[in-house]
Amino acid sequence: MAETLILPQTTDRSALYESLVPQIAALIDGEPDLTANLANVAAALKETFGFFWAGFYVKKDNQLVLGPFQGPIACTRINFNKGVCGAAYSRRETILVPDVDQFPGHIACSSASKSEVVVPVFDQAGNVAMVLDVDSDRLNDFSKADVNGLEQIAALLTVVI
Ligand code: SME
């Protein structure tokens, strides 16, 4: 596909995800390179929603290691028992945190980050291969619409892992 996102003129997140998800599907379709696909997904999320930080932590050996992202520099390695990313990895489920200061063990890569969603990305064997982490500089910035949209995007990645 053309390397341009076409998005509706709206701030309605559900409408934006509805437009974005098939465009991401087309963007990664037939492209086997994982780094390239993760980089484009991070860029697409940043471009569409203007999130403070959007990117991936990839399971390598016994840690989550920083992958492609958009936003300020971030912690490089996260243990499975640390932070929201580690919790999403270990619990194998999406975690929405309306206020990061209320989440025990949250890793403050940036004090500007106020709320976040972390979604596990499963490989075809059903193991968590990485997590998709989206952070906002606003409190309580995420809703079910984000969980639903981000989980759809994570599911698209299963086929290219
Ligand atoms: N928020 C994450 C750490 C990664 S950064 O925010 C980019 C966490 O607590 O798991």
PDB file of C-alpha atoms and ligand atoms in Angstrom:
ATOM      1  CA  MET A   1       0.000   0.000   0.000  1.00  0.00           C
ATOM      2  CA  ALA A   2       0.978   3.653  -0.211  1.00  0.00           C
ATOM      3  CA  GLU A   3       2.996   4.751   2.793  1.00  0.00           C
ATOM      4  CA  THR A   4       0.425   7.338   3.847  1.00  0.00           C
ATOM      5  CA  LEU A   5      -2.278   6.973   6.451  1.00  0.00           C
ATOM      6  CA  ILE A   6      -5.711   8.259   5.499  1.00  0.00           C
ATOM      7  CA  LEU A   7      -7.646   9.093   8.651  1.00  0.00           C
ATOM      8  CA  PRO A   8     -11.070  10.569   9.349  1.00  0.00           C
ATOM      9  CA  GLN A   9     -11.160  14.127  10.660  1.00  0.00           C
ATOM     10  CA  THR A  10     -12.271  13.223  14.140  1.00  0.00           C
ATOM     11  CA  THR A  11     -10.912  12.825  17.639  1.00  0.00           C
ATOM     12  CA  ASP A  12     -13.221   9.863  18.270  1.00  0.00           C
ATOM     13  CA  ARG A  13     -10.824   7.068  19.142  1.00  0.00           C
ATOM     14  CA  SER A  14     -13.169   4.240  18.074  1.00  0.00           C
ATOM     15  CA  ALA A  15     -13.574   5.794  14.630  1.00  0.00           C
ATOM     16  CA  LEU A  16      -9.828   6.307  14.347  1.00  0.00           C
ATOM     17  CA  TYR A  17      -9.051   2.693  15.283  1.00  0.00           C
ATOM     18  CA  GLU A  18     -11.710   1.479  12.866  1.00  0.00           C
ATOM     19  CA  SER A  19      -9.890   3.324  10.096  1.00  0.00           C
ATOM     20  CA  LEU A  20      -6.386   2.520  11.289  1.00  0.00           C
ATOM     21  CA  VAL A  21      -6.622  -1.240  11.908  1.00  0.00           C
ATOM     22  CA  PRO A  22      -7.192  -2.259   8.263  1.00  0.00           C
ATOM     23  CA  GLN A  23      -4.497   0.171   7.127  1.00  0.00           C
ATOM     24  CA  ILE A  24      -2.009  -1.464   9.504  1.00  0.00           C
ATOM     25  CA  ALA A  25      -3.118  -4.860   8.221  1.00  0.00           C
ATOM     26  CA  ALA A  26      -2.354  -3.720   4.668  1.00  0.00           C
ATOM     27  CA  LEU A  27       0.934  -2.138   5.716  1.00  0.00           C
ATOM     28  CA  ILE A  28       2.334  -5.333   7.256  1.00  0.00           C
ATOM     29  CA  ASP A  29       0.730  -7.724   4.778  1.00  0.00           C
ATOM     30  CA  GLY A  30       3.446  -9.635   2.953  1.00  0.00           C
ATOM     31  CA  GLU A  31       6.266  -7.961   4.879  1.00  0.00           C
ATOM     32  CA  PRO A  32       8.146 -10.570   6.926  1.00  0.00           C
ATOM     33  CA  ASP A  33      10.598  -8.227   8.636  1.00  0.00           C
ATOM     34  CA  LEU A  34       9.508  -7.863  12.250  1.00  0.00           C
ATOM     35  CA  THR A  35      11.530  -4.733  13.032  1.00  0.00           C
ATOM     36  CA  ALA A  36      10.133  -2.925  10.006  1.00  0.00           C
ATOM     37  CA  ASN A  37       6.575  -3.847  10.942  1.00  0.00           C
ATOM     38  CA  LEU A  38       6.924  -2.878  14.600  1.00  0.00           C
ATOM     39  CA  ALA A  39       8.504   0.430  13.599  1.00  0.00           C
ATOM     40  CA  ASN A  40       5.616   1.249  11.284  1.00  0.00           C
ATOM     41  CA  VAL A  41       3.001   0.281  13.874  1.00  0.00           C
ATOM     42  CA  ALA A  42       4.636   2.550  16.465  1.00  0.00           C
ATOM     43  CA  ALA A  43       4.759   5.385  13.933  1.00  0.00           C
ATOM     44  CA  ALA A  44       1.145   4.822  12.888  1.00  0.00           C
ATOM     45  CA  LEU A  45      -0.033   5.019  16.517  1.00  0.00           C
ATOM     46  CA  LYS A  46       1.941   8.193  17.125  1.00  0.00           C
ATOM     47  CA  GLU A  47       0.692   9.788  13.902  1.00  0.00           C
ATOM     48  CA  THR A  48      -2.939   8.820  14.471  1.00  0.00           C
ATOM     49  CA  PHE A  49      -3.348   9.603  18.160  1.00  0.00           C
ATOM     50  CA  GLY A  50      -0.369  11.775  19.089  1.00  0.00           C
ATOM     51  CA  PHE A  51       0.390   9.506  22.040  1.00  0.00           C
ATOM     52  CA  PHE A  52       3.257  10.583  24.286  1.00  0.00           C
ATOM     53  CA  TRP A  53       4.976   7.208  23.785  1.00  0.00           C
ATOM     54  CA  ALA A  54       4.055   4.168  21.721  1.00  0.00           C
ATOM     55  CA  GLY A  55       6.217   1.136  21.177  1.00  0.00           C
ATOM     56  CA  PHE A  56       7.257  -2.394  21.927  1.00  0.00           C
ATOM     57  CA  TYR A  57       9.168  -4.379  24.511  1.00  0.00           C
ATOM     58  CA  VAL A  58      10.251  -7.698  23.027  1.00  0.00           C
ATOM     59  CA  LYS A  59      10.885 -10.876  25.053  1.00  0.00           C
ATOM     60  CA  LYS A  60      14.551 -11.772  24.768  1.00  0.00           C
ATOM     61  CA  ASP A  61      15.965 -14.454  27.049  1.00  0.00           C
ATOM     62  CA  ASN A  62      14.494 -13.616  30.447  1.00  0.00           C
ATOM     63  CA  GLN A  63      13.629  -9.954  30.008  1.00  0.00           C
ATOM     64  CA  LEU A  64      11.612  -7.499  27.974  1.00  0.00           C
ATOM     65  CA  VAL A  65      13.967  -5.457  25.791  1.00  0.00           C
ATOM     66  CA  LEU A  66      13.099  -2.128  24.191  1.00  0.00           C
ATOM     67  CA  GLY A  67      12.037  -2.468  20.556  1.00  0.00           C
ATOM     68  CA  PRO A  68      10.862   0.035  17.954  1.00  0.00           C
ATOM     69  CA  PHE A  69       9.035   3.008  19.463  1.00  0.00           C
ATOM     70  CA  GLN A  70       8.025   6.626  18.984  1.00  0.00           C
ATOM     71  CA  GLY A  71       8.550   9.123  21.774  1.00  0.00           C
ATOM     72  CA  PRO A  72      11.197  10.030  24.318  1.00  0.00           C
ATOM     73  CA  ILE A  73      14.016   7.627  25.129  1.00  0.00           C
ATOM     74  CA  ALA A  74      12.924   4.867  27.494  1.00  0.00           C
ATOM     75  CA  CYS A  75      14.230   2.163  29.818  1.00  0.00           C
ATOM     76  CA  THR A  76      16.049  -0.476  27.826  1.00  0.00           C
ATOM     77  CA  ARG A  77      15.264  -3.627  29.833  1.00  0.00           C
ATOM     78  CA  ILE A  78      12.309  -4.583  32.025  1.00  0.00           C
ATOM     79  CA  ASN A  79      12.143  -7.697  34.201  1.00  0.00           C
ATOM     80  CA  PHE A  80       9.019  -9.840  33.952  1.00  0.00           C
ATOM     81  CA  ASN A  81       8.041  -8.897  37.515  1.00  0.00           C
ATOM     82  CA  LYS A  82       8.467  -5.143  37.016  1.00  0.00           C
ATOM     83  CA  GLY A  83       6.167  -2.368  35.898  1.00  0.00           C
ATOM     84  CA  VAL A  84       3.022  -2.457  33.856  1.00  0.00           C
ATOM     85  CA  CYS A  85       4.863  -4.108  30.975  1.00  0.00           C
ATOM     86  CA  GLY A  86       6.093  -6.944  33.176  1.00  0.00           C
ATOM     87  CA  ALA A  87       2.622  -7.390  34.656  1.00  0.00           C
ATOM     88  CA  ALA A  88       0.958  -7.574  31.223  1.00  0.00           C
ATOM     89  CA  TYR A  89       3.588 -10.071  30.114  1.00  0.00           C
ATOM     90  CA  SER A  90       3.255 -12.274  33.200  1.00  0.00           C
ATOM     91  CA  ARG A  91      -0.543 -12.128  33.416  1.00  0.00           C
ATOM     92  CA  ARG A  92      -0.867 -12.577  29.626  1.00  0.00           C
ATOM     93  CA  GLU A  93      -3.549  -9.890  29.584  1.00  0.00           C
ATOM     94  CA  THR A  94      -4.070  -6.248  28.693  1.00  0.00           C
ATOM     95  CA  ILE A  95      -3.591  -3.793  31.545  1.00  0.00           C
ATOM     96  CA  LEU A  96      -5.113  -0.309  31.494  1.00  0.00           C
ATOM     97  CA  VAL A  97      -3.662   2.038  34.108  1.00  0.00           C
ATOM     98  CA  PRO A  98      -5.616   5.310  34.504  1.00  0.00           C
ATOM     99  CA  ASP A  99      -3.030   6.757  36.909  1.00  0.00           C
ATOM    100  CA  VAL A 100       0.466   5.305  36.825  1.00  0.00           C
ATOM    101  CA  ASP A 101       1.246   6.633  40.305  1.00  0.00           C
ATOM    102  CA  GLN A 102      -1.397   4.252  41.658  1.00  0.00           C
ATOM    103  CA  PHE A 103       0.140   1.177  40.005  1.00  0.00           C
ATOM    104  CA  PRO A 104       2.533  -0.623  42.372  1.00  0.00           C
ATOM    105  CA  GLY A 105       5.918  -1.032  40.716  1.00  0.00           C
ATOM    106  CA  HIS A 106       5.252   1.247  37.794  1.00  0.00           C
ATOM    107  CA  ILE A 107       8.512   2.096  36.039  1.00  0.00           C
ATOM    108  CA  ALA A 108       8.791   5.837  35.593  1.00  0.00           C
ATOM    109  CA  CYS A 109      10.783   6.114  32.370  1.00  0.00           C
ATOM    110  CA  SER A 110       9.432   9.652  32.221  1.00  0.00           C
ATOM    111  CA  SER A 111       7.682  11.657  34.910  1.00  0.00           C
ATOM    112  CA  ALA A 112       5.498  13.068  32.123  1.00  0.00           C
ATOM    113  CA  SER A 113       3.785   9.705  31.632  1.00  0.00           C
ATOM    114  CA  LYS A 114       0.465   9.693  33.527  1.00  0.00           C
ATOM    115  CA  SER A 115      -1.632   6.826  32.163  1.00  0.00           C
ATOM    116  CA  GLU A 116      -0.997   3.827  29.962  1.00  0.00           C
ATOM    117  CA  VAL A 117      -2.200   0.670  28.289  1.00  0.00           C
ATOM    118  CA  VAL A 118      -0.019  -2.409  27.786  1.00  0.00           C
ATOM    119  CA  VAL A 119      -1.188  -5.227  25.504  1.00  0.00           C
ATOM    120  CA  PRO A 120       0.506  -8.632  25.174  1.00  0.00           C
ATOM    121  CA  VAL A 121       1.344  -9.748  21.647  1.00  0.00           C
ATOM    122  CA  PHE A 122       1.112 -13.519  21.250  1.00  0.00           C
ATOM    123  CA  ASP A 123       3.062 -15.691  18.842  1.00  0.00           C
ATOM    124  CA  GLN A 124       1.368 -18.438  16.880  1.00  0.00           C
ATOM    125  CA  ALA A 125       2.139 -20.937  19.644  1.00  0.00           C
ATOM    126  CA  GLY A 126       0.268 -18.773  22.150  1.00  0.00           C
ATOM    127  CA  ASN A 127       3.331 -17.473  24.002  1.00  0.00           C
ATOM    128  CA  VAL A 128       3.731 -13.769  24.747  1.00  0.00           C
ATOM    129  CA  ALA A 129       6.435 -12.627  22.325  1.00  0.00           C
ATOM    130  CA  MET A 130       6.350  -8.919  23.208  1.00  0.00           C
ATOM    131  CA  VAL A 131       4.141  -6.218  24.652  1.00  0.00           C
ATOM    132  CA  LEU A 132       2.714  -3.120  23.006  1.00  0.00           C
ATOM    133  CA  ASP A 133       3.020  -0.181  25.414  1.00  0.00           C
ATOM    134  CA  VAL A 134       1.152   3.100  24.868  1.00  0.00           C
ATOM    135  CA  ASP A 135       1.626   5.978  27.287  1.00  0.00           C
ATOM    136  CA  SER A 136      -0.131   9.325  27.685  1.00  0.00           C
ATOM    137  CA  ASP A 137       0.958  12.514  29.399  1.00  0.00           C
ATOM    138  CA  ARG A 138      -2.665  12.922  30.576  1.00  0.00           C
ATOM    139  CA  LEU A 139      -4.331  11.157  33.469  1.00  0.00           C
ATOM    140  CA  ASN A 140      -7.085   8.689  32.603  1.00  0.00           C
ATOM    141  CA  ASP A 141      -6.547   9.103  28.865  1.00  0.00           C
ATOM    142  CA  PHE A 142      -7.485   5.559  27.851  1.00  0.00           C
ATOM    143  CA  SER A 143     -10.750   3.658  27.635  1.00  0.00           C
ATOM    144  CA  LYS A 144     -12.185   0.394  26.352  1.00  0.00           C
ATOM    145  CA  ALA A 145     -11.951   1.850  22.846  1.00  0.00           C
ATOM    146  CA  ASP A 146      -8.165   1.898  23.166  1.00  0.00           C
ATOM    147  CA  VAL A 147      -8.026  -1.590  24.678  1.00  0.00           C
ATOM    148  CA  ASN A 148     -10.183  -2.930  21.880  1.00  0.00           C
ATOM    149  CA  GLY A 149      -8.255  -1.144  19.098  1.00  0.00           C
ATOM    150  CA  LEU A 150      -4.809  -1.944  20.467  1.00  0.00           C
ATOM    151  CA  GLU A 151      -5.733  -5.611  20.954  1.00  0.00           C
ATOM    152  CA  GLN A 152      -6.816  -5.756  17.309  1.00  0.00           C
ATOM    153  CA  ILE A 153      -3.455  -4.309  16.276  1.00  0.00           C
ATOM    154  CA  ALA A 154      -1.603  -6.772  18.533  1.00  0.00           C
ATOM    155  CA  ALA A 155      -3.549  -9.644  16.935  1.00  0.00           C
ATOM    156  CA  LEU A 156      -2.412  -8.528  13.466  1.00  0.00           C
ATOM    157  CA  LEU A 157       1.202  -8.892  14.577  1.00  0.00           C
ATOM    158  CA  THR A 158       0.796 -12.552  15.558  1.00  0.00           C
ATOM    159  CA  VAL A 159       1.044 -13.568  11.925  1.00  0.00           C
ATOM    160  CA  VAL A 160       4.376 -11.807  11.367  1.00  0.00           C
ATOM    161  CA  ILE A 161       6.190 -12.893  14.524  1.00  0.00           C
TER     162      ILE A 161
HETATM  163  N1  SME B   1       5.523   2.268  31.591  1.00  0.00           N
HETATM  164  C1  SME B   1       6.247   1.068  31.572  1.00  0.00           C
HETATM  165  C2  SME B   1       7.716   1.315  31.378  1.00  0.00           C
HETATM  166  C3  SME B   1       8.067   1.620  29.972  1.00  0.00           C
HETATM  167  S1  SME B   1       7.894   3.194  29.561  1.00  0.00           S
HETATM  168  O1  SME B   1       6.763   3.835  30.099  1.00  0.00           O
HETATM  169  C4  SME B   1       8.140   3.505  27.996  1.00  0.00           C
HETATM  170  C5  SME B   1       5.985   0.162  32.738  1.00  0.00           C
HETATM  171  O2  SME B   1       5.808   0.575  33.891  1.00  0.00           O
HETATM  172  O3  SME B   1       5.985  -1.014  32.501  1.00  0.00           O
END
